[in-house]
Short mmCIF file of C-alpha atoms in Angstrom, two decimals:
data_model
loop_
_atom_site.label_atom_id
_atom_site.label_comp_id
_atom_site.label_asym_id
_atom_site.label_seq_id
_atom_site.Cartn_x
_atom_site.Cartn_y
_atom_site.Cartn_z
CA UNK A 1107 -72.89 -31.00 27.73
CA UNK A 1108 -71.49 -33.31 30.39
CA UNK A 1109 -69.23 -35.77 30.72
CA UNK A 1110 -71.31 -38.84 31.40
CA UNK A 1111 -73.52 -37.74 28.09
CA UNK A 1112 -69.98 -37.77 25.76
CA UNK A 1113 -69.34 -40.72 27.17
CA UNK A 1114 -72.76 -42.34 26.67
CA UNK A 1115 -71.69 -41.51 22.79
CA UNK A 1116 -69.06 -43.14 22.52
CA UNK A 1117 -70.53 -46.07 24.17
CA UNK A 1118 -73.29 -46.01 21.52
CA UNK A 1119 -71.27 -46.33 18.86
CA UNK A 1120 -68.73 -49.09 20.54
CA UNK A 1121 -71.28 -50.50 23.43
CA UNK A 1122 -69.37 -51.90 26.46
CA UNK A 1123 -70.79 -55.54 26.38
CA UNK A 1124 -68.53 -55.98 23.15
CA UNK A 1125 -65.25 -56.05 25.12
CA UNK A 1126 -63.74 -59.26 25.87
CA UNK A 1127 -64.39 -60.68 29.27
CA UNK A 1128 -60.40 -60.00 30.01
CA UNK A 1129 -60.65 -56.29 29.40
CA UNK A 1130 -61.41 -53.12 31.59
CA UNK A 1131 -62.95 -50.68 28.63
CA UNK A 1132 -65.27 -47.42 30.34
CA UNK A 1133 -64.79 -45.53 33.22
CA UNK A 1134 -61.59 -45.44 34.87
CA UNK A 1135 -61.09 -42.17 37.00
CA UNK A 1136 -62.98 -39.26 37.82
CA UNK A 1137 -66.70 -38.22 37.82
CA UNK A 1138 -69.49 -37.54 35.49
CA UNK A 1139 -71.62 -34.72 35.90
CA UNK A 1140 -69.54 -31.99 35.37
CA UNK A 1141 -69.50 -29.85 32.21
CA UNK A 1142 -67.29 -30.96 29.49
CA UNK A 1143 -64.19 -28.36 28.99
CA UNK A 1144 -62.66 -30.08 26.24
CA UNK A 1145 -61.57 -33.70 25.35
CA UNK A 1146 -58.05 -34.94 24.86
CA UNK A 1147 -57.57 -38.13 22.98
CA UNK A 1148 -55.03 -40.57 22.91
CA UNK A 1149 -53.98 -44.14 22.50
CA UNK A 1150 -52.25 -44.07 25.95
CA UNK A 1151 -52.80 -42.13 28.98
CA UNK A 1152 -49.20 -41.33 30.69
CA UNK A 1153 -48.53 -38.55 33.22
CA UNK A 1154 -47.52 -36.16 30.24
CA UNK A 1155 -50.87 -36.78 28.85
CA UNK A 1156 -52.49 -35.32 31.51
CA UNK A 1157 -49.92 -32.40 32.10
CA UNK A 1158 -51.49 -32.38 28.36
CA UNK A 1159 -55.03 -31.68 29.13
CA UNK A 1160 -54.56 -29.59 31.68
CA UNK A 1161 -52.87 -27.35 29.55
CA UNK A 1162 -55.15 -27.43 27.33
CA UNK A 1163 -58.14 -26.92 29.29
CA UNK A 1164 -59.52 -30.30 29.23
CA UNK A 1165 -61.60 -32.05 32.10
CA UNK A 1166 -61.91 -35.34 29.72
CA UNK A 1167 -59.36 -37.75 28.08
CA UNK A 1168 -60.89 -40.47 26.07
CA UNK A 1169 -58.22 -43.40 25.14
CA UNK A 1170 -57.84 -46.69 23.50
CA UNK A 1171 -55.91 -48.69 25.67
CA UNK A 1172 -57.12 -48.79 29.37
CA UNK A 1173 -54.95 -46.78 32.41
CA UNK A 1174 -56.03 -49.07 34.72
CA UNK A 1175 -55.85 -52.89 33.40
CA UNK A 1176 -54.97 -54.70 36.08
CA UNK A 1177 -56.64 -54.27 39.52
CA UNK A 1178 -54.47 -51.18 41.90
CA UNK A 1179 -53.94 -52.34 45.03
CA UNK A 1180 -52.41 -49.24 46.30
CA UNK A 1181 -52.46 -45.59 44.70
CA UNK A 1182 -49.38 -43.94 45.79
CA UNK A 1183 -47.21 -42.75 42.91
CA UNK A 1184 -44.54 -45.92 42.88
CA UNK A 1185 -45.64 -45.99 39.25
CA UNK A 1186 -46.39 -44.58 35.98
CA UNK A 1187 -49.86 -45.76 36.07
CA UNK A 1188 -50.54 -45.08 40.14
CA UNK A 1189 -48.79 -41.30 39.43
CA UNK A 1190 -51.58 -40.44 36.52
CA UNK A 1191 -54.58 -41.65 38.31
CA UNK A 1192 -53.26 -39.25 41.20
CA UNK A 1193 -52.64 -36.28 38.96
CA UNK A 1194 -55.59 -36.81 37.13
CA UNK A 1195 -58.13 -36.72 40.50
CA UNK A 1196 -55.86 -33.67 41.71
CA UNK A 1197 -56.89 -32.04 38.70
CA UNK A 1198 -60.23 -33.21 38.60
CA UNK A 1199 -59.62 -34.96 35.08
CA UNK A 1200 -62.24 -38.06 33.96
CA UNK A 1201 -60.54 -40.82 32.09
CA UNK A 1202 -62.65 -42.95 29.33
CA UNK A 1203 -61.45 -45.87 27.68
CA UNK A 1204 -62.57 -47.38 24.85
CA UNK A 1205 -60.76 -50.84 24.11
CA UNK A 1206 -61.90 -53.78 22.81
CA UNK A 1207 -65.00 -52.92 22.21
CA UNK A 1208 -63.85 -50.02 19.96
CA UNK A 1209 -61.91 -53.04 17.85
CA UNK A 1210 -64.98 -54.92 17.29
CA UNK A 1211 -67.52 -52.52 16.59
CA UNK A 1212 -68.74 -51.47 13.62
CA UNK A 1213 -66.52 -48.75 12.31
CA UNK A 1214 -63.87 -49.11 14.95
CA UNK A 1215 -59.96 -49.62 14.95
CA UNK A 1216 -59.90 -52.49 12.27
CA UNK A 1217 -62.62 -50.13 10.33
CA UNK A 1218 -60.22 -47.78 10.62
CA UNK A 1219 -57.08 -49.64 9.19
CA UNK A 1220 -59.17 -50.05 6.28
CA UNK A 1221 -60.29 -47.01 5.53
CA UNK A 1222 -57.02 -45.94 5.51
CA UNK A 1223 -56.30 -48.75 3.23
CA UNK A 1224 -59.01 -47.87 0.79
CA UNK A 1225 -60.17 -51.13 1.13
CA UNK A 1226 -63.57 -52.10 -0.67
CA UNK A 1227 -66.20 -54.64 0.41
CA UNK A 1228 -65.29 -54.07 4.03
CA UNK A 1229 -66.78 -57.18 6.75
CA UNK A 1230 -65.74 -59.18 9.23
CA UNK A 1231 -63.67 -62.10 9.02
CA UNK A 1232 -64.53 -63.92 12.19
CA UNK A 1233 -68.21 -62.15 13.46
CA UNK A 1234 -69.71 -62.29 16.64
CA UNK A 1235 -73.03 -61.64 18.09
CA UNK A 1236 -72.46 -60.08 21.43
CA UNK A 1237 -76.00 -58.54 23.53
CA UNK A 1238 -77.55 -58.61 19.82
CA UNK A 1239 -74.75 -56.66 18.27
CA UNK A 1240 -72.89 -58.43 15.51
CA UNK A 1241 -69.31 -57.78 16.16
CA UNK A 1242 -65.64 -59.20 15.27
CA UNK A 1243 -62.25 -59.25 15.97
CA UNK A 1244 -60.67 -58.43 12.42
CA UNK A 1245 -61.88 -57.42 9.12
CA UNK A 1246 -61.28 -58.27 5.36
CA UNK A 1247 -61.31 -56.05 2.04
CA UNK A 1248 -59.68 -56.21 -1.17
CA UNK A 1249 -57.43 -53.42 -2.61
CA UNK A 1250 -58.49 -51.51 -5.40
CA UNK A 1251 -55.83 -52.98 -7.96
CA UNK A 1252 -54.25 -56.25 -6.99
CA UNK A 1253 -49.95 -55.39 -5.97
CA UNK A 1254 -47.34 -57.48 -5.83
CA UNK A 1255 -46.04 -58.31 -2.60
CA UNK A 1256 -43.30 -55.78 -2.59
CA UNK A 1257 -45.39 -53.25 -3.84
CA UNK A 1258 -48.40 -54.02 -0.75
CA UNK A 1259 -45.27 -54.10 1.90
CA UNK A 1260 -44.52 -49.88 0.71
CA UNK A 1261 -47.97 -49.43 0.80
CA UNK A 1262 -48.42 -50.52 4.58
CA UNK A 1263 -44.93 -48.65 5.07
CA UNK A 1264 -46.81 -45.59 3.93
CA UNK A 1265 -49.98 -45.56 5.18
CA UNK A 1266 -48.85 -46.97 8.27
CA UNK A 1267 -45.88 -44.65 9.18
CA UNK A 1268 -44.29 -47.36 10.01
CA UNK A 1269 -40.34 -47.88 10.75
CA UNK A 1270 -40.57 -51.72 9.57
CA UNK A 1271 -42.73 -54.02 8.41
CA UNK A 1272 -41.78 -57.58 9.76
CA UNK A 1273 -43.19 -59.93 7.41
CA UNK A 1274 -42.63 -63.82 5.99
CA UNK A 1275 -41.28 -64.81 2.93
CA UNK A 1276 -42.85 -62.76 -0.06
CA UNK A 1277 -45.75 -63.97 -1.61
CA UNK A 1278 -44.72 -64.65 -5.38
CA UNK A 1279 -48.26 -63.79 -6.62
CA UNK A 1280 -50.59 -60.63 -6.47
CA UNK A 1281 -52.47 -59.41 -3.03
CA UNK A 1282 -55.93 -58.26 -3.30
CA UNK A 1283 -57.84 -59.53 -0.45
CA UNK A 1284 -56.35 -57.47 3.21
CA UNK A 1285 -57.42 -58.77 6.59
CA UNK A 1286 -56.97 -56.49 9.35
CA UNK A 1287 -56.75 -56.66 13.20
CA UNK A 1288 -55.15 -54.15 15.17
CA UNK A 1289 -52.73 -54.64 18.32
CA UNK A 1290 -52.26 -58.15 19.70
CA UNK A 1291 -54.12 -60.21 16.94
CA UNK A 1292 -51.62 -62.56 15.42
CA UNK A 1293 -53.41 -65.67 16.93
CA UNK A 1294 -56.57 -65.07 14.57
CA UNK A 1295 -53.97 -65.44 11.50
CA UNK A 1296 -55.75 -68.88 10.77
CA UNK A 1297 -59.25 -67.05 10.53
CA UNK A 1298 -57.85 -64.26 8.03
CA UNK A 1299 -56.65 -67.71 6.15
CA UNK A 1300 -59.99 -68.77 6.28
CA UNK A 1301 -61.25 -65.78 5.22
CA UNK A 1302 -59.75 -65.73 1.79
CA UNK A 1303 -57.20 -63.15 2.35
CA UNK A 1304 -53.63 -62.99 0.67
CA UNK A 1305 -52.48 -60.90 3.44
CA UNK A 1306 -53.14 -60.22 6.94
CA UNK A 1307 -51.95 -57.08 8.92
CA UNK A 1308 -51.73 -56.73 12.64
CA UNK A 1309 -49.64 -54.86 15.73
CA UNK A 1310 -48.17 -57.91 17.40
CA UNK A 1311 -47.46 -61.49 16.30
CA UNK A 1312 -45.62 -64.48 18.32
CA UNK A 1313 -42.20 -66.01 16.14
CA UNK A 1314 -43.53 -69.07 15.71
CA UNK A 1315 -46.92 -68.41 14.08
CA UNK A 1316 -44.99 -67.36 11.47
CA UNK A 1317 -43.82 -70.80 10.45
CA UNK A 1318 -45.29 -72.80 7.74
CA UNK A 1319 -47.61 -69.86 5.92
CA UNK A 1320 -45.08 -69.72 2.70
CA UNK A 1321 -46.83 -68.68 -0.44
CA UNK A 1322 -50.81 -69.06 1.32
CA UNK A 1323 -50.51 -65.47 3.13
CA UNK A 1324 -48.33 -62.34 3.24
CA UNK A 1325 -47.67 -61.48 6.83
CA UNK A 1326 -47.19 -57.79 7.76
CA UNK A 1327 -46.66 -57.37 11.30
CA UNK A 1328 -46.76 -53.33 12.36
CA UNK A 1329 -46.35 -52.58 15.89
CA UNK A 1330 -48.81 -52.26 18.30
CA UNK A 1331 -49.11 -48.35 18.38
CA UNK A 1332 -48.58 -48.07 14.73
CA UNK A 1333 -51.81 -50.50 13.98
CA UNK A 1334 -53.95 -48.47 16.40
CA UNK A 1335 -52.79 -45.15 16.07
CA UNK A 1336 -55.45 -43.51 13.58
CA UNK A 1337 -57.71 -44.18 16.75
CA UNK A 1338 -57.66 -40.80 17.65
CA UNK A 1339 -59.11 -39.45 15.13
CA UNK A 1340 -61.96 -41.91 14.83
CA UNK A 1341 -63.03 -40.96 18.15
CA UNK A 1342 -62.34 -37.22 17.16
CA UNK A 1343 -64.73 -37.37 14.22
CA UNK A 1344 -67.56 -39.67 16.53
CA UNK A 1345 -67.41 -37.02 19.51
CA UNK A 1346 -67.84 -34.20 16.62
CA UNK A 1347 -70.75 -36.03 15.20
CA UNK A 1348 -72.52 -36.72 18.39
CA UNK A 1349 -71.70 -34.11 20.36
CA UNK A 1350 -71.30 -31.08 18.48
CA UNK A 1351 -69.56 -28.43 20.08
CA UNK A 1352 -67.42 -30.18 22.39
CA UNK A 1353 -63.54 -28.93 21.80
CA UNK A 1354 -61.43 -31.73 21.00
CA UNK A 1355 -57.85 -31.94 20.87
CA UNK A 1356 -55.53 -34.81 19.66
CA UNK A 1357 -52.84 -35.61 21.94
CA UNK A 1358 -49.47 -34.36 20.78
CA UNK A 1359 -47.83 -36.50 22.98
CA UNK A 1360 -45.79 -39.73 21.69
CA UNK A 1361 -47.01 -42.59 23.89
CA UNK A 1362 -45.07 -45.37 21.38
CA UNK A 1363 -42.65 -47.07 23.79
CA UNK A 1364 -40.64 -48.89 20.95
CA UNK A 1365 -37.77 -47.71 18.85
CA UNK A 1366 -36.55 -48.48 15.27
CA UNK A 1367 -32.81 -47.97 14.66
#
């Protein structure tokens, strides 16, 4: 099989036209046509990750979050991102990504946080059409038992992996009803409100859109990588499905830039 055909997979199941107009999801180094060796996936490409792949054999790394976001002027290793897209030519590595699009699709990153959530009744809490594709940003559930507040927090903690939760004050009655949105989501708070839910998880949220939310929602704010990280494994089990045979390989690397002491 060859690279442009894995890639056409995964861009079945989260099509390109569902990115936001500020993003830079598909192709961003290397060519097509060869055979696929393996694929390496990850949430962030770094230099290691591609010292990665070609240690493991593999002429493909798929990722969430795009290695080149902003426009390179120049390619000649003053930076992190300009020293991968060298190494991974030099190698003769292709580099997918699958951003934005992968968070709105159907059974993508917010999908995800659900599933891991065991969260019934699964749908979107602010939908989209986008080239006849209904899409969205976040999604809502509700928990098989309502918790109490405290008790929801541990469960994020836990399924999460997560260091911290930052959160509000504590609700002082029972969740049920989870909205999710992975990475930088906090400013689609009011739609999870909307929405019905008692709490709302994301990656990232600014201070202030904290304010005034006491006893309507429980806030639970993750991290970035944290929120997204199971992403690897839903493009893991989509490549397996469509493209049976192809080797692939979870990155072992840490890409998380942030520390909790």
């Amino acid at each position: 099989m060859k690279i442009k055909d894995v890639i056409s997979a995964l861009e079945c199941f989260a099509p390109l036209p569902l990115q936001e107009d500020w993003d830079n999801a598909g192709l961003q180094v290397g060519l097509t046509e060869a055979e696929v060796s393996g694929a390496l996936l990850c949430l962030d490409v770094t230099e290691k990750v591609v010292d990665e792949a070609v240690g493991k054999g593999c002429n493909l790394i798929v990722s969430h979050h795009p290695l080149i976001f902003r426009g390179l002027k120049q390619v000649a290793g003053k930076n992190d991102i300009q020293r991968t897209v060298m190494k991974a030519i030099r190698n003769d590595i292709t580099i997918v990504s699958l951003h934005t699009n992968l968070d709105s699709a159907q059974g993508g990153v917010n999908h995800e946080m659900a599933r891991r959530l065991h969260l019934n009744n699964v749908r979107y809490f602010y939908p989209q059409m986008k080239a006849g594709v209904e899409c969205g940003i976040g999604v809502v559930g509700e928990l098989e038992e309502p918790l109490t507040a405290e008790a929801f927090i541990s469960l994020v903690k836990e399924t999460f992996h997560c260091g911290c939760v930052v959160t509000n004050a504590l609700l002082s009655r029972d969740i049920r009803r989870v909205a999710c949105a992975g990475g930088s989501c906090g400013e689609f708070l009011s739609q999870a409100i909307s929405a019905g839910a008692d709490a709302f998880i994301t990656g990232e949220m600014r201070y202030h859109d904290y304010f005034d939310h006491e006893d309507e929602i429980q806030i639970a704010v993750i991290g970035h990588y944290e929120s997204e990280q199971f992403t690897q494994q839903l493009l893991q089990r989509v490549i397996e499905k469509e493209c049976p045979g192809i080797e692939c390989h979870v990155t072992s690397v840490m890409t998380n830039p942030l520390r909790y002491h």
